[in-house]
Coordinates of C-alpha atoms in Angstrom, one line a residue:
M1 CA -9.3 -43.7 -10.7
S2 CA -10.0 -41.0 -8.4
D3 CA -7.5 -38.2 -7.9
Q4 CA -5.6 -39.0 -4.7
S5 CA -4.5 -35.4 -4.3
H6 CA -8.2 -34.3 -4.1
G7 CA -8.5 -35.7 -0.6
D8 CA -5.4 -33.9 0.5
R9 CA -6.8 -30.5 -0.1
R10 CA -6.7 -28.3 2.9
P11 CA -8.3 -24.9 3.6
A12 CA -6.3 -22.0 2.5
P13 CA -4.2 -20.5 5.3
T14 CA -5.6 -17.4 6.9
L15 CA -3.9 -14.7 9.0
P16 CA -5.1 -13.9 12.5
L17 CA -7.3 -10.8 12.6
D18 CA -4.8 -8.7 14.6
V19 CA -2.0 -9.5 12.1
L20 CA -4.3 -8.6 9.2
V21 CA -5.1 -5.3 10.8
L22 CA -1.4 -4.6 11.5
I23 CA -0.6 -5.2 7.8
L24 CA -3.4 -3.0 6.5
S25 CA -2.5 -0.2 8.9
Y26 CA 0.8 0.3 7.0
L27 CA -1.2 1.4 3.9
P28 CA -1.0 5.1 3.1
R29 CA -4.1 7.0 4.4
S30 CA -4.8 8.1 0.9
D31 CA -5.0 4.5 -0.5
T32 CA -8.7 4.0 0.1
A33 CA -9.0 2.0 -3.2
T34 CA -7.0 -0.9 -1.8
L35 CA -8.9 -0.9 1.5
S36 CA -12.2 -0.7 -0.4
A37 CA -11.3 -3.7 -2.5
F38 CA -10.1 -5.6 0.5
L39 CA -13.3 -4.8 2.3
R40 CA -15.3 -6.8 -0.2
S41 CA -13.1 -9.9 -0.2
S42 CA -14.5 -11.7 2.8
K43 CA -16.2 -11.3 6.2
L44 CA -12.8 -11.4 7.9
C45 CA -11.4 -8.9 5.5
Y46 CA -14.4 -6.6 6.2
T47 CA -13.8 -6.9 9.9
A48 CA -10.1 -5.9 9.4
A49 CA -10.5 -3.2 6.8
A50 CA -13.7 -1.4 7.7
P51 CA -12.3 0.4 10.8
L52 CA -9.2 1.5 8.9
L53 CA -11.2 2.7 5.9
Y54 CA -13.6 4.8 8.0
R55 CA -11.3 6.1 10.7
H56 CA -10.8 9.3 8.7
L57 CA -13.9 10.6 6.9
H58 CA -14.0 13.7 4.7
F59 CA -17.2 15.2 3.5
G60 CA -16.8 17.8 0.8
S61 CA -20.3 17.8 -0.8
P62 CA -23.8 16.4 -0.1
T63 CA -23.1 13.3 -2.2
D64 CA -20.2 12.3 0.1
L65 CA -22.9 11.2 2.6
H66 CA -23.7 8.1 0.6
H67 CA -21.4 6.1 2.8
F68 CA -24.0 6.1 5.5
V69 CA -27.3 7.5 4.2
G70 CA -27.5 5.6 0.9
L71 CA -28.8 8.5 -1.2
Q72 CA -31.2 7.3 -4.0
K73 CA -30.9 8.3 -7.6
A74 CA -33.4 11.0 -8.3
S75 CA -33.7 10.9 -12.1
K76 CA -32.6 9.2 -15.2
R77 CA -29.7 11.6 -15.3
G78 CA -28.2 9.7 -12.3
Q79 CA -28.2 12.7 -9.9
A80 CA -28.7 12.1 -6.2
N81 CA -31.7 13.4 -4.4
T82 CA -31.2 16.8 -2.8
I83 CA -30.7 16.4 0.9
S84 CA -33.6 18.0 2.7
R85 CA -32.9 21.4 4.3
P86 CA -34.5 23.0 7.3
G87 CA -38.0 24.3 6.5
Q88 CA -38.6 22.0 3.4
G89 CA -41.0 19.8 5.3
R90 CA -39.1 16.5 4.6
R91 CA -37.5 14.3 7.1
P92 CA -33.7 13.8 6.7
P93 CA -32.4 10.4 5.6
K94 CA -31.9 7.8 8.2
V95 CA -29.4 5.0 8.5
S96 CA -31.3 1.7 8.8
N97 CA -28.4 -0.6 8.0
T98 CA -26.8 -1.9 11.2
R99 CA -23.5 -2.5 9.5
K100 CA -23.4 1.2 8.4
K101 CA -24.2 2.2 11.9
D102 CA -21.3 0.1 13.2
L103 CA -18.9 1.9 10.9
L104 CA -19.6 5.1 12.8
K105 CA -17.9 3.6 15.8
S106 CA -14.6 3.5 13.7
V107 CA -14.6 7.2 12.8
R108 CA -11.8 8.9 14.6
T109 CA -11.4 12.0 12.4
L110 CA -14.3 13.7 10.7
S111 CA -13.5 16.5 8.3
I112 CA -16.3 18.6 6.9
K113 CA -15.8 21.2 4.1
A114 CA -17.9 24.3 3.9
H115 CA -20.0 23.5 7.0
N116 CA -23.4 24.7 5.9
D117 CA -27.1 23.7 6.1
W118 CA -26.9 20.6 3.8
W119 CA -24.5 19.1 6.4
C120 CA -26.5 20.3 9.3
N121 CA -29.5 18.3 8.2
G122 CA -27.7 15.4 6.5
L123 CA -27.0 13.1 9.4
P124 CA -29.3 14.0 12.3
E125 CA -29.8 10.5 13.6
L126 CA -26.1 9.5 13.8
S127 CA -23.5 9.9 16.4
F128 CA -19.8 9.3 16.5
P129 CA -19.0 7.7 19.9
N130 CA -15.3 7.3 19.3
L131 CA -14.6 10.6 17.5
H132 CA -11.3 12.2 18.4
T133 CA -11.0 15.1 15.9
L134 CA -13.7 17.2 14.3
R135 CA -12.5 19.5 11.6
L136 CA -14.7 22.1 10.1
D137 CA -13.5 23.9 6.9
L138 CA -15.5 27.0 6.6
S139 CA -16.2 28.3 3.1
R140 CA -14.0 31.2 2.0
E141 CA -17.0 32.8 0.2
S142 CA -19.4 32.4 3.1
P143 CA -17.5 31.5 6.2
N144 CA -20.5 31.8 8.6
L145 CA -23.4 30.0 7.0
I146 CA -25.0 28.7 10.2
H147 CA -27.1 31.4 11.8
S148 CA -30.3 30.1 13.2
K149 CA -30.9 28.0 16.3
D150 CA -33.0 25.6 14.3
Q151 CA -30.1 24.9 12.0
R152 CA -27.7 24.2 14.8
Q153 CA -30.2 22.0 16.6
S154 CA -30.7 19.9 13.5
C155 CA -27.0 19.1 13.1
V156 CA -25.6 16.1 14.9
T157 CA -22.3 17.8 15.4
F158 CA -23.9 20.5 17.6
R159 CA -26.2 18.1 19.5
T160 CA -24.2 15.1 20.4
V161 CA -20.5 15.2 19.4
S162 CA -17.9 16.0 22.1
P163 CA -14.6 15.8 20.3
K164 CA -11.2 15.7 22.0
R165 CA -9.9 18.0 19.3
L166 CA -11.9 20.7 17.4
V167 CA -10.3 22.3 14.4
L168 CA -12.0 25.4 12.9
R169 CA -10.3 26.4 9.7
S170 CA -10.5 29.6 7.5
L171 CA -11.9 31.7 10.3
Q172 CA -12.7 35.2 8.9
P173 CA -14.5 37.1 11.7
W174 CA -14.8 40.5 10.0
P175 CA -17.5 43.2 10.6
G176 CA -20.5 42.7 8.5
L177 CA -20.5 38.9 9.1
S178 CA -22.2 37.1 11.9
P179 CA -20.2 36.7 15.1
P180 CA -17.5 34.1 14.2
F181 CA -17.9 31.8 17.1
A182 CA -21.6 32.1 17.9
P183 CA -22.6 29.0 15.8
Y184 CA -19.8 27.0 17.5
A185 CA -20.1 28.1 21.1
D186 CA -21.7 24.9 22.3
L187 CA -19.3 22.7 20.3
I188 CA -16.3 24.6 21.6
Q189 CA -17.5 24.2 25.2
R190 CA -17.7 20.4 24.7
T191 CA -14.1 20.2 23.3
T192 CA -12.0 18.5 26.0
D193 CA -8.4 18.5 25.0
D194 CA -7.3 20.6 22.0
L195 CA -8.9 23.6 20.2
V196 CA -7.2 24.6 17.0
L197 CA -8.1 27.9 15.3
V198 CA -6.7 28.2 11.8
L199 CA -7.1 31.8 10.7
G200 CA -8.1 32.6 7.1
E201 CA -6.7 35.3 4.9
L202 CA -7.2 38.8 6.0
G203 CA -10.4 40.4 4.8
Q204 CA -10.8 43.9 3.3
P205 CA -11.3 46.5 4.5
W206 CA -9.8 46.5 8.0
H207 CA -12.5 47.9 10.3
P208 CA -11.8 49.6 13.6
A209 CA -14.7 47.7 15.2
L210 CA -12.9 44.4 14.8
P211 CA -11.5 44.3 18.4
S212 CA -14.9 44.9 19.8
L213 CA -16.4 42.2 17.6
L214 CA -13.8 39.7 18.7
S215 CA -14.3 40.5 22.4
K216 CA -18.1 40.0 22.1
S217 CA -17.6 36.8 20.2
L218 CA -15.1 35.3 22.6
R219 CA -16.8 36.2 25.8
P220 CA -19.4 33.4 25.8
L221 CA -16.5 30.9 25.4
S222 CA -14.9 31.5 28.7
S223 CA -15.8 28.1 30.0
C224 CA -14.0 26.2 27.2
P225 CA -12.5 23.2 28.9
A226 CA -9.7 22.6 26.3
K227 CA -6.3 22.1 27.9
R228 CA -4.5 23.4 24.8
I229 CA -5.4 26.1 22.3
S230 CA -3.5 26.5 19.1
I231 CA -3.7 29.7 17.0
I232 CA -2.3 29.2 13.5
F233 CA -1.9 32.2 11.3
W234 CA -0.2 33.2 8.0
T235 CA 2.3 36.0 7.3
E236 CA 2.8 35.3 3.6
S237 CA 0.5 38.1 2.5
P238 CA 2.4 40.9 0.7
H239 CA 0.5 43.4 2.8
I240 CA 2.1 41.9 5.9
R241 CA 5.6 40.8 4.9
C242 CA 8.0 41.0 2.0
L243 CA 11.1 39.0 1.1
R244 CA 13.4 41.2 3.3
G245 CA 11.1 40.7 6.4
L246 CA 8.2 42.5 7.8
D247 CA 6.9 45.4 5.7
S248 CA 7.1 48.3 8.1
S249 CA 5.4 50.6 5.7
S250 CA 2.1 48.6 5.9
Q251 CA -0.3 48.7 8.9
R252 CA -1.6 45.3 8.2
W253 CA 0.8 43.4 10.5
P254 CA 0.3 45.7 13.5
N255 CA -3.4 45.4 13.0
L256 CA -3.2 41.6 12.8
A257 CA -1.1 41.4 15.9
G258 CA -2.8 44.0 18.1
D259 CA -6.4 43.7 17.0
F260 CA -6.6 40.0 16.1
L261 CA -4.0 37.7 17.6
L262 CA -3.7 39.4 21.0
P263 CA -7.4 39.3 21.7
F264 CA -7.3 35.5 21.0
A265 CA -4.4 35.1 23.3
K266 CA -6.1 37.2 26.0
W267 CA -9.1 35.0 25.9
A268 CA -7.1 31.7 25.9
L269 CA -5.1 32.8 28.9
T270 CA -8.0 33.6 31.1
E271 CA -7.8 30.0 32.2
P272 CA -4.7 28.0 33.0
R273 CA -4.0 26.2 29.7
K274 CA -1.3 25.8 27.1
L275 CA -1.4 28.4 24.3
V276 CA 0.5 27.7 21.1
M277 CA 0.9 30.4 18.5
V278 CA 2.1 29.1 15.1
N279 CA 3.3 31.3 12.3
T280 CA 3.2 29.3 9.1
G281 CA 5.6 31.6 7.2
S282 CA 5.5 31.5 3.5
F283 CA 7.3 28.4 2.1
A284 CA 4.1 27.4 0.2
F285 CA 3.7 30.7 -1.5
L286 CA 7.0 32.7 -1.9
R287 CA 9.3 30.2 -3.7
K288 CA 12.1 32.9 -3.9
S289 CA 12.1 33.3 -0.1
T290 CA 15.4 32.2 1.4
A291 CA 15.9 30.4 4.7
A292 CA 17.5 33.5 6.2
A293 CA 14.6 35.6 5.2
E294 CA 12.1 33.1 6.6
E295 CA 14.1 33.0 9.9
A296 CA 14.1 36.8 10.1
V297 CA 10.3 37.0 9.6
Q298 CA 9.7 34.3 12.3
E299 CA 11.9 36.1 14.8
A300 CA 10.3 39.5 14.1
V301 CA 6.8 38.0 14.4
E302 CA 7.6 36.2 17.6
Q303 CA 9.3 39.2 19.2
Q304 CA 6.4 41.5 18.5
L305 CA 3.9 39.1 20.0
K306 CA 6.1 38.6 23.0
D307 CA 6.3 42.3 23.5
G308 CA 2.6 42.7 23.1
I309 CA 1.3 39.9 25.4
P310 CA 2.5 41.3 28.8
N311 CA 1.2 44.8 27.9
T312 CA -2.3 43.9 26.7
I313 CA -3.2 40.4 27.7
F314 CA -3.8 41.0 31.4
E315 CA -5.1 44.6 31.2
G316 CA -8.1 44.8 33.4
Y317 CA -7.6 41.4 35.1
P318 CA -7.1 41.3 38.9
G319 CA -4.0 39.7 40.5
G320 CA -1.7 40.7 37.7
Q321 CA 1.3 38.7 39.0
V322 CA -0.7 35.5 39.2
E323 CA -2.0 35.9 35.6
K324 CA 1.4 36.8 34.3
E325 CA 2.7 33.4 35.4
R326 CA 0.5 31.9 32.8
L327 CA 2.8 33.4 30.2
R328 CA 5.1 30.4 30.8
D329 CA 2.4 28.4 29.1
V330 CA 2.7 30.4 25.9
E331 CA 4.8 28.8 23.2
F332 CA 5.7 30.2 19.8
M333 CA 6.3 27.7 17.0
T334 CA 7.3 27.8 13.4
M335 CA 5.3 25.6 11.1
K336 CA 8.2 23.2 10.7
K337 CA 8.3 22.7 14.5
Y338 CA 4.5 22.3 14.7
L339 CA 4.6 19.5 12.1
E340 CA 7.5 17.8 13.9
E341 CA 5.9 17.9 17.4
T342 CA 2.2 17.5 16.9
D343 CA -0.3 15.2 15.2
W344 CA -1.1 17.5 12.3
A345 CA -3.1 15.0 10.2
G346 CA -6.4 16.2 11.6
V347 CA -5.5 19.9 11.0
F348 CA -3.9 20.0 7.6
D349 CA -4.1 17.9 4.4
E350 CA -0.8 16.3 3.3
K351 CA -0.6 18.5 0.2
E352 CA -0.9 21.6 2.3
V353 CA 2.1 20.8 4.4
R354 CA 4.2 19.2 1.7
P355 CA 6.5 22.3 1.3
W356 CA 7.4 22.2 5.0
L357 CA 7.9 18.4 5.0
Q358 CA 10.2 18.7 2.0
V359 CA 12.3 21.3 3.8
S360 CA 12.5 19.0 6.8
E361 CA 13.6 16.0 4.7
A362 CA 16.3 18.1 2.9
E363 CA 17.7 19.3 6.2
G364 CA 17.6 15.7 7.6

């Protein structure tokens, strides 16, 4: 006798694609393992999970490019082939797989650590048509590794990408290094909405030529179309502040404000745009710091910048009264406020901002 229930079998129920995407979108951004497993389940699952998995890409080493270029194993030791560099006479890898090319359309945030020549020549054939945020984490040891025009032309990020938001992190434009913005001038001038400059730790020694270097570096960027420029800086250095507030015995803070932050502000305000200056404070580094001490530091920093901007920003510019009206577009923020009011995910990693988030949760 045949099994009567066999004829009653029905296809397993499936969720509509939009519902599936909605469910997967609630997964934490860091849970890439679940999305990767879901990706391999079925064609429908691939369609739902792929855009979510590849919406935020982080490249921290040459081997991270395997998502798209499919690096081959070079030896029995299982090491990947070295990505060709400019001048080596080898053509960079290409993406021939149509599915991999389609994944590029899903990339919304692209984060690149230590932007140097292996990246420049890693993906020359690709483009990111829907890219919103491009974040470049410059190496602390060698923050300006891109010098030659050939290197810049070989990098897709300099040739084709026009991000809405550009984030340059760990900027350290000290004398002795190449001009800090020269490699990124074309890219900055293609950034349409938001330019974020995250300043690195102060270099040693402080050199009197720094203001001149900054002025020369910023001059070519006068046509930057960004509607908003954010300058994020630290005051946790013991050379700049102490637990009781600003360390008046040190010249590091006056130098930072007068020779570094104010030239940035002067450049930003040459065009009518929003300027946000964010002091991150020291929650992440000085655990003994009290809320009262932090508030005192924030107020002192903000007041010194407010005093300095009217006196230095518009020096040498015609129509002083007109330009001074742009001061209304200057906003000073604490790190806590910046995290509450902006989309910080493309600027900071979650572990970097956890101390401030914990403070916000405790206050809530």
